[in-house]
Amino acid sequence: MNRAGRQRNILDFTLSSLLRRKGRNAALVLVYAFVVFLLSSVVFLGLSLKEEAQSVLADAPEIVVQRLAAGRHDMIPESYLAKVREIPGVRTAKARLWGYYYEPLTGANYTVMADENFPYGRKSVVLGNGVERHLPPMVGRTLPMRAYDGSYRFMQIRETLSSDSELVSSDLILMTVEDFRDLFRIPEGVGTDLVLSVANPREVSTVARKITEILPDTRPITRAEVLRTYDAIFDWRGGMIVACMSGALMAFIILAWDKATGLSAEERKEIGILKGLGWETSDVILMKFWEGVAVSLFSFLLGILLAYVHVYFGSTSLFEPALKGWSVLYPDFRLKPVITPYMVSVLFFLTVVPYTIATIVPSWRAATTDPDTVMRA
Amino acid sequence: MAMIVLSGIRKVFNAGKPNEFCALEGITATIEPNRTTVLKGPSGSGKTTLLSILGCMARPTSGRIFLGEREITSLPERFLTEIRRKTFGFIFQQFHLIQRLSALENVMIPAYPLGEPKEKIRDRAMELLSLFDVGRKASSKVEWLSGGEAQRVAIARALINDPATLIADEPTAHLDSGLSREFLEIARHLEERGKTVIIASHDPLVFDADRVAKVIPMRDGRIVSEGAS
């Protein structure tokens, strides 16, 4: 017997069999591809966001020091800088000024940050992409900002930040240190937090520990901790979406279960005929195997392709609100495609393998019956 | 082609259960090669069960079957399938053509597991369809065929692997007299080409036909008497 020829002939027959049941198989592929699409979209998006956050945080300071008062974040005296700089291993340390600003016209919260090297001088701002997108047209190139006392400061919009880092800079407003203190009544000599760079990455945890010893009312936050938090948040949100999709997943499992537990009377009869015509049990199982592979592989590839287009070209319009932060200003940016063989294999083994097995099991049962049943049908 | 010998065949369904049923009892018979043999008997006489056992589709509960010198009674399923594929071609009572496939594809099905190139199988199938005068219907879906055409497609399918023996279960049950005679003409033609033909039928047109070499009358799972026509 020519084994390759047998495989080819049975595969040919399987494909023409599938085409005979176009409607049924198209519905199956549609449901299947939709489930793969949902799962892959979540996985693609989660991975890309993590990757994005990591690349953005790569330039972030190794340690941020916040002051706590009664367990809450408080302004930190700039005098702490001198103590921190004395810790061996600390390369640079400086104070930052940043906060949130509620814009009643757009109903959005912006992140406002003072820049020591702000190039445009006072009464000027540089905006993140998201802020500029949300400004009502009547405002033009001037941004009125409500100060702590209810009066307004009219700031000239000088520049918009590039969209490369939009995930973290979308809602950002940059200004001079003086304007920042004036807007929020922040006294001289204090900052929002301190940022430190450490020469040797392996000394970061030691430096952090020393900070808590020298300045007991502060809390050092390392970059690694921020990254872990990002990872946890994206994973948690991804999990939330998967939970929301559980309806679709359940429908798919029921469909697969239905396949696993029974064949239609027509399929059963056909298996009987094939056995009666001299097909072995293994021939029938091979046919059903190819059938499962054809349906599931096609659906898998279709689902992955749709998810790729959805995430990387369609800005993940379906899950964007759930996965990209809590701000009113959702970032609008193209994610860099991140597809790892591991991730594709996991999706493959979660979808194609169970379905193929689910297709083979009932056929095996039907194919092991005596071929003479066809004589009595 | 070898002679088929049945010796003391007994077949019991649902053995040991309350609905136990003995379909065949003490069947001893010889099927001569290159001849037409008819199993004759009313419905429920055990003809179909005996055809299944003859064609290696089912195993007897007891008794022995010889294909030529070789005993095939208790061969494993794989070997029985192999014998069935190469030695027997089946024409089922309802024809059992696979719906929504063309006549040509239906004829090709039994040859697929042998692994021959598809073009060769297709050529042979076309040749057979033409031989039985249904070549022009090759691409038609089988549900569009008339009863006679469907039967000729079923015969072509039974012959695609060039088996030595053709087994037909009630082949004229769904045909009018004209088409029944046509079937017998085809059977005669096949016999002339060296095939053994075994038919189960309760149609006098079949068991009274001139070309039938042997009639095995059956009733209640037993051979009533054996004689040549």
XYZ file of C-alpha atoms in Angstrom:
606
model
C 0.000 0.000 0.000
C 1.267 3.467 -0.883
C 1.091 5.316 2.443
C 1.640 8.835 1.095
C -0.937 8.171 -1.630
C -3.395 6.899 0.981
C -2.953 10.074 3.037
C -3.380 12.254 -0.045
C -6.475 10.409 -1.284
C -8.144 10.456 2.123
C -7.297 14.152 2.579
C -8.804 14.895 -0.848
C -11.943 13.000 0.069
C -12.151 14.799 3.422
C -11.966 18.212 1.800
C -14.674 17.379 -0.723
C -16.760 15.982 2.159
C -16.350 19.266 4.033
C -17.493 21.215 0.986
C -20.642 19.092 0.867
C -21.695 20.534 4.222
C -20.821 24.129 3.421
C -23.434 25.799 5.627
C -22.765 23.725 8.715
C -18.993 23.936 8.443
C -19.045 27.663 7.665
C -21.059 28.248 10.870
C -18.588 26.107 12.793
C -15.584 27.985 11.372
C -17.261 31.302 12.168
C -17.878 30.488 15.848
C -14.468 28.872 16.178
C -12.599 31.751 14.517
C -14.513 34.255 16.681
C -13.398 32.536 19.875
C -9.776 32.375 18.660
C -10.081 36.020 17.629
C -11.227 37.097 21.105
C -8.587 35.075 22.932
C -5.777 36.166 20.596
C -6.819 39.816 20.754
C -6.527 39.799 24.545
C -3.184 38.018 24.431
C -1.751 40.224 21.639
C -2.884 43.405 23.315
C -1.692 42.418 26.794
C 1.746 41.448 25.500
C 2.144 44.537 23.362
C 1.062 46.848 26.164
C 3.532 45.235 28.532
C 6.229 45.543 25.911
C 5.288 49.169 25.320
C 5.295 49.947 29.032
C 8.643 48.251 29.435
C 10.254 50.176 26.608
C 8.845 53.437 27.969
C 9.920 52.644 31.517
C 13.393 51.683 30.340
C 14.314 55.371 30.610
C 12.458 55.864 33.884
C 14.418 56.551 37.073
C 15.592 53.509 39.003
C 14.066 54.783 42.244
C 11.281 57.249 43.031
C 11.084 58.475 46.646
C 7.752 59.646 47.987
C 7.070 61.149 51.378
C 4.229 59.715 53.410
C 2.190 61.576 55.993
C -0.377 59.530 57.918
C 0.018 56.810 55.325
C -0.749 59.130 52.442
C 1.464 60.636 49.778
C 2.639 64.110 50.795
C 4.915 66.793 49.338
C 8.580 66.011 49.966
C 11.096 68.644 51.205
C 13.922 69.278 48.726
C 16.269 69.186 51.711
C 15.946 65.405 51.611
C 17.944 65.473 48.370
C 21.187 66.112 50.216
C 20.673 63.080 52.479
C 19.827 60.864 49.561
C 22.855 61.957 47.552
C 25.111 60.829 50.396
C 24.042 57.208 49.975
C 26.813 55.334 48.142
C 25.751 54.189 44.680
C 23.351 57.080 44.012
C 24.479 58.776 40.812
C 21.918 61.582 40.524
C 18.936 62.736 42.553
C 16.449 65.498 41.859
C 12.996 66.633 42.911
C 9.993 66.425 40.582
C 6.823 68.447 40.531
C 3.725 66.863 39.066
C 0.020 66.484 39.760
C -3.422 66.173 38.238
C -5.559 68.874 36.725
C -9.287 68.523 36.132
C -10.489 70.272 32.991
C -14.221 71.000 33.389
C -14.805 71.744 29.678
C -13.701 68.312 28.512
C -14.393 66.543 31.814
C -10.919 65.017 31.700
C -8.090 64.691 34.194
C -4.696 65.687 32.838
C -1.301 64.940 34.308
C 0.578 68.211 34.823
C 4.334 68.168 35.171
C 6.938 70.860 35.768
C 10.019 70.682 33.586
C 13.221 72.275 34.956
C 14.537 72.636 31.438
C 11.268 73.776 29.886
C 12.387 75.625 26.737
C 9.454 77.992 26.180
C 9.457 80.122 29.329
C 6.491 81.089 31.507
C 2.808 80.999 30.472
C 3.561 78.283 27.951
C 2.652 74.598 27.835
C 3.573 71.512 25.856
C 0.714 69.020 25.456
C 0.416 65.287 25.063
C -1.478 64.105 21.972
C -4.582 63.163 23.953
C -4.918 66.605 25.543
C -4.711 68.377 22.225
C -7.241 66.022 20.641
C -9.742 66.802 23.393
C -9.464 70.577 23.401
C -12.589 72.258 22.067
C -11.855 74.088 18.788
C -12.819 77.477 20.296
C -9.798 77.386 22.570
C -7.415 77.597 19.645
C -3.833 77.891 20.642
C -4.482 79.165 24.185
C -5.244 76.885 27.120
C -7.038 78.540 30.045
C -6.145 76.732 33.281
C -8.052 77.221 36.516
C -5.674 77.933 39.405
C -6.097 76.940 43.081
C -7.889 80.252 43.851
C -10.414 79.973 41.002
C -8.696 82.505 38.744
C -7.466 81.504 35.301
C -3.994 81.346 33.812
C -3.908 81.548 30.034
C -1.174 79.308 28.702
C 0.150 79.333 25.174
C 0.279 75.906 23.574
C 3.756 75.670 22.109
C 4.194 72.088 21.105
C 2.554 68.680 20.995
C 4.485 65.595 22.087
C 5.141 62.913 19.496
C 2.846 59.901 19.507
C 5.733 57.436 19.996
C 5.238 57.374 23.742
C 1.559 58.158 23.773
C 0.668 55.366 26.161
C 2.242 57.336 29.021
C 2.268 60.892 27.675
C -1.221 61.078 26.190
C -2.696 63.180 29.019
C 0.437 65.145 29.838
C 0.755 68.947 30.199
C 4.304 70.270 30.654
C 5.155 73.751 31.998
C 7.808 75.661 33.920
C 8.434 75.036 37.623
C 7.314 78.575 38.435
C 3.990 78.206 36.587
C 3.388 74.885 38.300
C 3.932 76.316 41.780
C 1.776 79.309 40.913
C -1.070 77.189 39.535
C -1.313 74.814 42.480
C 0.136 76.966 45.288
C 3.068 74.670 45.918
C 5.574 76.436 48.193
C 9.229 76.715 47.321
C 11.465 74.010 48.756
C 9.123 71.045 48.295
C 8.496 68.675 45.402
C 6.035 65.903 44.597
C 8.698 63.221 44.790
C 12.402 62.584 44.291
C 13.873 60.623 41.414
C 17.183 58.800 41.731
C 19.453 57.102 39.282
C 21.689 54.361 40.595
C 24.977 53.469 38.922
C 24.813 49.727 39.482
C 21.398 48.078 38.918
C 22.266 45.394 41.478
C 22.546 48.063 44.185
C 19.019 49.381 43.657
C 17.445 47.332 46.429
C 20.259 48.194 48.851
C 19.877 51.889 48.098
C 16.123 51.606 48.570
C 16.611 49.947 51.948
C 19.046 52.648 53.051
C 16.574 55.369 52.076
C 13.946 53.905 54.399
C 16.550 53.838 57.181
C 17.783 57.413 56.682
C 14.353 58.901 55.841
C 11.797 56.820 57.736
C 8.841 58.960 56.565
C 9.505 58.109 52.889
C 8.669 55.281 50.555
C 11.122 54.310 47.791
C 9.567 52.756 44.676
C 11.924 50.930 42.337
C 11.482 50.635 38.567
C 11.261 46.861 38.859
C 8.291 47.257 41.201
C 6.560 49.581 38.753
C 7.105 47.094 35.943
C 5.705 44.283 38.047
C 2.668 46.407 38.853
C 2.127 47.171 35.160
C 2.383 43.468 34.363
C -0.065 42.600 37.109
C -2.525 45.296 36.021
C -2.463 44.216 32.352
C -2.752 40.573 33.310
C -5.622 41.354 35.653
C -7.426 43.368 33.018
C -6.781 40.685 30.431
C -8.264 38.198 32.871
C -11.274 40.450 33.330
C -11.902 40.496 29.583
C -11.515 36.732 29.407
C -14.096 36.497 32.197
C -16.449 38.732 30.195
C -15.891 36.484 27.182
C -16.701 33.391 29.144
C -20.124 33.290 27.461
C -18.518 32.894 24.037
C -16.027 30.394 25.433
C -18.813 28.348 27.006
C -20.718 28.304 23.715
C -17.584 27.019 22.012
C -16.997 24.351 24.652
C -20.616 23.194 24.299
C -20.146 23.051 20.524
C -16.957 21.005 20.904
C -18.617 18.783 23.497
C -21.546 18.230 21.161
C -19.043 17.160 18.519
C -17.269 14.907 20.993
C -20.333 13.091 22.208
C -22.231 12.460 19.037
C -22.186 12.234 15.285
C -25.169 13.092 13.156
C -27.158 10.132 11.838
C -25.887 10.996 8.360
C -22.239 10.945 9.450
C -22.750 7.668 11.283
C -24.354 6.138 8.187
C -21.509 7.369 5.982
C -18.924 5.828 8.288
C -20.869 2.544 8.048
C -20.858 2.751 4.240
C -17.116 3.453 4.135
C -16.444 0.500 6.406
C -18.696 -1.650 4.241
C -16.770 -0.525 1.163
C -13.497 -1.735 2.629
C -12.222 1.222 4.629
C -10.365 0.237 7.785
C -11.093 1.815 11.162
C -7.785 3.669 10.837
C -8.848 5.057 7.433
C -12.028 6.489 8.937
C -10.125 7.960 11.887
C -7.567 9.436 9.500
C -10.396 11.055 7.545
C -11.941 12.529 10.702
C -8.505 13.657 11.848
C -7.973 15.579 8.602
C -11.476 16.986 8.943
C -10.727 18.259 12.469
C -7.359 19.636 11.396
C -8.818 21.379 8.343
C -11.646 23.059 10.274
C -9.644 23.974 13.345
C -6.460 25.069 11.597
C -8.366 27.248 9.146
C -10.416 28.786 11.980
C -7.299 29.227 14.099
C -5.395 31.037 11.350
C -8.449 33.146 10.472
C -8.980 34.056 14.164
C -5.306 34.945 14.662
C -5.244 37.024 11.476
C -8.403 38.930 12.465
C -6.998 39.498 15.964
C -3.737 40.800 14.470
C -5.626 43.252 12.264
C -7.906 44.210 15.176
C -5.061 44.883 17.618
C -2.375 46.341 15.391
C -4.381 48.065 12.655
C -7.789 48.615 14.241
C -6.509 50.027 17.558
C -8.230 47.218 19.482
C -11.525 49.046 19.223
C -13.343 46.261 21.091
C -11.317 46.133 24.315
C -9.539 49.469 24.326
C -11.520 50.973 27.234
C -10.864 47.988 29.453
C -7.177 47.596 28.793
C -5.723 51.081 28.347
C -5.917 52.924 31.625
C -8.686 54.679 33.496
C -8.287 58.156 32.081
C -10.923 59.861 29.972
C -8.155 60.406 27.444
C -7.605 57.042 25.927
C -4.292 56.936 24.139
C -4.559 56.678 20.374
C -1.529 54.871 19.064
C -0.408 51.921 16.981
C 1.030 49.114 19.057
C 4.183 47.419 17.934
C 3.298 43.825 16.949
C 4.603 41.349 19.503
C 4.017 37.707 18.615
C 6.029 35.019 20.317
C 6.103 31.373 19.189
C 5.266 30.403 22.770
C 2.083 32.454 22.729
C 0.976 31.083 19.347
C 1.687 27.525 20.543
C -0.372 28.080 23.700
C -3.312 29.392 21.653
C -2.872 26.492 19.213
C -2.886 23.861 21.960
C -5.859 25.490 23.667
C -7.985 25.469 20.512
C -6.842 23.197 17.665
C -5.779 20.165 19.689
C -8.933 19.777 21.854
C -11.172 20.274 18.823
C -9.328 17.716 16.700
C -9.496 15.166 19.501
C -13.183 15.995 19.994
C -13.764 15.175 16.317
C -11.854 11.905 16.364
C -13.330 10.291 19.500
C -16.934 9.784 18.297
C -15.708 8.701 14.859
C -13.479 6.125 16.461
C -16.514 4.799 18.313
C -18.591 4.698 15.141
C -15.756 3.240 13.082
C -15.132 0.324 15.433
C -18.650 -1.029 14.895
C -19.006 -4.005 12.583
C -19.239 -2.996 8.949
C -22.237 -5.284 8.460
C -24.456 -2.679 10.170
C -24.551 -0.963 6.777
C -26.138 -4.088 5.316
C -29.025 -3.666 7.746
C -29.442 0.111 7.481
C -10.673 -17.123 -8.012
C -10.994 -19.486 -5.078
C -13.993 -21.468 -3.917
C -15.732 -20.301 -0.722
C -16.636 -23.054 1.746
C -18.904 -22.549 4.757
C -18.943 -25.237 7.416
C -21.407 -25.373 10.348
C -21.909 -21.625 10.458
C -23.925 -20.310 13.372
C -24.584 -16.659 14.097
C -26.165 -15.425 17.312
C -26.958 -11.756 17.965
C -27.100 -10.304 21.507
C -25.702 -13.530 22.975
C -26.501 -13.987 26.670
C -29.050 -11.162 26.706
C -32.811 -11.510 27.002
C -33.135 -10.492 23.348
C -30.706 -13.191 22.145
C -31.481 -14.136 18.576
C -30.075 -16.937 16.424
C -29.943 -15.681 12.823
C -28.076 -18.643 11.281
C -27.814 -22.255 12.361
C -25.753 -25.077 10.866
C -25.045 -23.474 7.496
C -22.791 -25.643 5.375
C -22.448 -24.683 1.730
C -20.003 -24.238 -1.116
C -19.851 -21.242 -3.441
C -18.332 -22.215 -6.775
C -15.992 -19.716 -8.436
C -16.977 -17.941 -11.682
C -20.628 -18.856 -11.211
C -23.749 -17.034 -10.049
C -25.143 -18.287 -6.743
C -28.426 -17.050 -5.281
C -29.415 -17.156 -1.608
C -33.175 -17.463 -1.850
C -35.640 -16.982 0.936
C -38.260 -14.768 2.517
C -37.510 -11.755 4.664
C -35.879 -12.815 7.964
C -34.545 -16.074 6.584
C -30.920 -15.043 7.283
C -29.798 -14.200 3.715
C -28.298 -10.827 4.563
C -26.514 -12.207 7.635
C -25.031 -14.998 5.543
C -23.939 -12.489 2.856
C -22.209 -10.410 5.579
C -20.338 -13.475 6.811
C -19.448 -14.565 3.276
C -18.131 -11.084 2.506
C -15.994 -10.875 5.684
C -18.144 -8.067 7.056
C -19.143 -10.044 10.141
C -17.742 -13.055 11.986
C -19.777 -16.172 12.714
C -20.422 -17.137 16.353
C -19.204 -20.624 15.486
C -18.304 -22.608 12.373
C -15.512 -22.151 9.816
C -15.083 -20.253 6.556
C -12.506 -21.109 3.915
C -11.460 -18.912 1.036
C -9.754 -21.471 -1.196
C -7.281 -23.269 1.039
C -7.079 -20.433 3.581
C -9.270 -20.402 6.680
C -10.388 -16.828 7.328
C -12.829 -17.419 10.228
C -10.931 -15.698 13.019
C -8.608 -13.294 11.245
C -8.171 -9.888 12.933
C -10.197 -6.990 11.537
C -7.257 -5.537 9.572
C -6.750 -8.738 7.593
C -10.471 -9.209 7.077
C -10.707 -5.665 5.720
C -7.808 -6.372 3.396
C -9.539 -9.527 2.091
C -12.854 -7.724 1.818
C -11.276 -4.891 -0.134
C -9.465 -7.106 -2.605
C -11.839 -10.053 -2.922
C -15.366 -8.716 -2.555
C -17.374 -5.931 -4.076
C -20.695 -5.081 -2.429
C -23.963 -3.843 -3.834
C -26.188 -2.909 -0.919
C -29.965 -3.182 -0.936
C -30.417 0.614 -0.652
C -27.290 1.141 -2.832
C -25.912 3.391 -0.053
C -24.343 5.918 -2.364
C -22.925 8.893 -0.453
C -25.218 11.846 -0.967
C -24.065 15.173 -2.421
C -21.050 13.517 -4.031
C -20.935 12.921 -7.782
C -21.399 9.465 -9.284
C -17.692 9.439 -10.224
C -16.562 10.308 -6.674
C -18.817 7.596 -5.237
C -17.262 4.995 -7.521
C -13.749 6.066 -6.516
C -14.279 5.821 -2.712
C -13.333 2.129 -2.149
C -9.989 2.674 -3.903
C -8.810 5.654 -1.825
C -7.235 3.735 1.082
C -5.111 1.690 -1.336
C -3.083 4.803 -2.101
C -3.118 4.604 -5.891
C -2.697 7.919 -7.733
C -6.072 9.629 -7.997
C -5.817 9.998 -11.780
C -5.541 6.231 -12.195
C -8.558 5.654 -9.950
C -10.509 8.276 -11.873
C -9.680 6.675 -15.241
C -10.760 3.259 -13.992
C -13.972 4.661 -12.494
C -14.818 6.436 -15.765
C -14.185 3.213 -17.652
C -16.590 1.327 -15.371
C -19.254 4.021 -15.551
C -19.000 3.948 -19.348
C -19.159 0.132 -19.320
C -22.485 0.339 -17.483
C -23.672 3.158 -19.718
C -23.725 5.879 -17.050
C -20.524 7.643 -18.157
C -22.469 10.775 -19.083
C -23.773 10.965 -15.501
C -20.283 10.881 -13.969
C -20.389 14.434 -12.679
C -24.034 14.320 -11.582
C -24.787 14.269 -7.872
C -26.088 10.811 -6.964
C -29.391 12.137 -5.592
C -30.276 13.258 -9.142
C -29.922 9.744 -10.571
C -32.827 7.420 -11.365
C -33.108 4.063 -9.546
C -31.521 2.162 -12.443
C -28.699 4.675 -12.831
C -28.012 4.638 -9.081
C -27.793 0.859 -9.175
C -25.342 0.904 -12.070
C -23.209 3.431 -10.187
C -23.346 1.077 -7.160
C -22.203 -1.826 -9.377
C -19.360 0.267 -10.784
C -18.352 1.151 -7.219
C -18.387 -2.527 -6.239
C -15.989 -3.299 -9.102
C -13.502 -0.413 -8.716
C -10.912 -2.554 -6.892
C -11.447 -5.386 -9.410
C -12.698 -7.928 -6.828
C -13.097 -11.567 -7.771
C -16.540 -11.783 -6.165
C -19.522 -9.491 -6.413
C -22.026 -9.657 -3.538
C -25.483 -8.149 -4.072
C -28.171 -7.905 -1.402
C -31.719 -7.806 -2.870
C -30.463 -5.945 -5.949
C -33.867 -5.868 -7.641
C -35.931 -4.915 -4.593
C -36.331 -1.317 -5.785
C -36.377 -1.943 -9.533
C -39.140 -2.644 -12.005
C -39.014 -5.815 -14.106
C -37.188 -4.128 -16.995
C -34.424 -2.785 -14.795
C -34.276 -6.102 -12.893
C -33.612 -7.947 -16.192
C -31.007 -5.324 -17.023
C -29.265 -6.093 -13.708
C -29.288 -9.817 -14.458
C -27.774 -9.048 -17.865
C -24.956 -7.139 -16.132
C -24.455 -10.064 -13.703
C -24.213 -12.440 -16.690
C -21.698 -10.133 -18.339
C -19.583 -10.068 -15.148
C -19.717 -13.817 -14.826
C -18.408 -14.046 -18.397
C -15.547 -11.811 -17.325
C -14.627 -14.400 -14.696
C -16.335 -12.941 -11.654
C -18.175 -14.913 -8.991
C -21.605 -13.404 -8.297
C -23.490 -14.039 -5.040
C -26.995 -12.600 -4.789
C -29.482 -12.654 -1.915
C -33.004 -12.310 -3.262
C -36.598 -13.371 -2.871
C -37.425 -12.174 -6.402
C -38.360 -15.097 -8.742
C -36.969 -13.042 -11.649
C -33.548 -13.497 -10.038
C -33.544 -17.060 -8.676
C -35.377 -18.475 -11.712
C -32.995 -16.814 -14.181
C -31.225 -19.141 -16.667
C -27.710 -18.101 -15.767
C -27.993 -18.878 -12.046
C -25.738 -21.873 -11.367
C -26.862 -22.557 -7.855
C -29.745 -21.579 -5.585
C -29.439 -21.949 -1.809
C -32.967 -21.864 -0.354
C -33.144 -20.537 3.193
C -35.784 -20.262 5.872
C -35.499 -19.338 9.567
C -31.710 -19.196 9.426
C -31.243 -22.655 7.930
C -30.688 -24.069 4.490
C -33.881 -25.866 3.573
C -32.403 -27.913 0.733
C -29.687 -27.286 -1.806
C -30.019 -27.747 -5.502
C -28.956 -26.481 -8.845
C -31.406 -24.740 -11.086
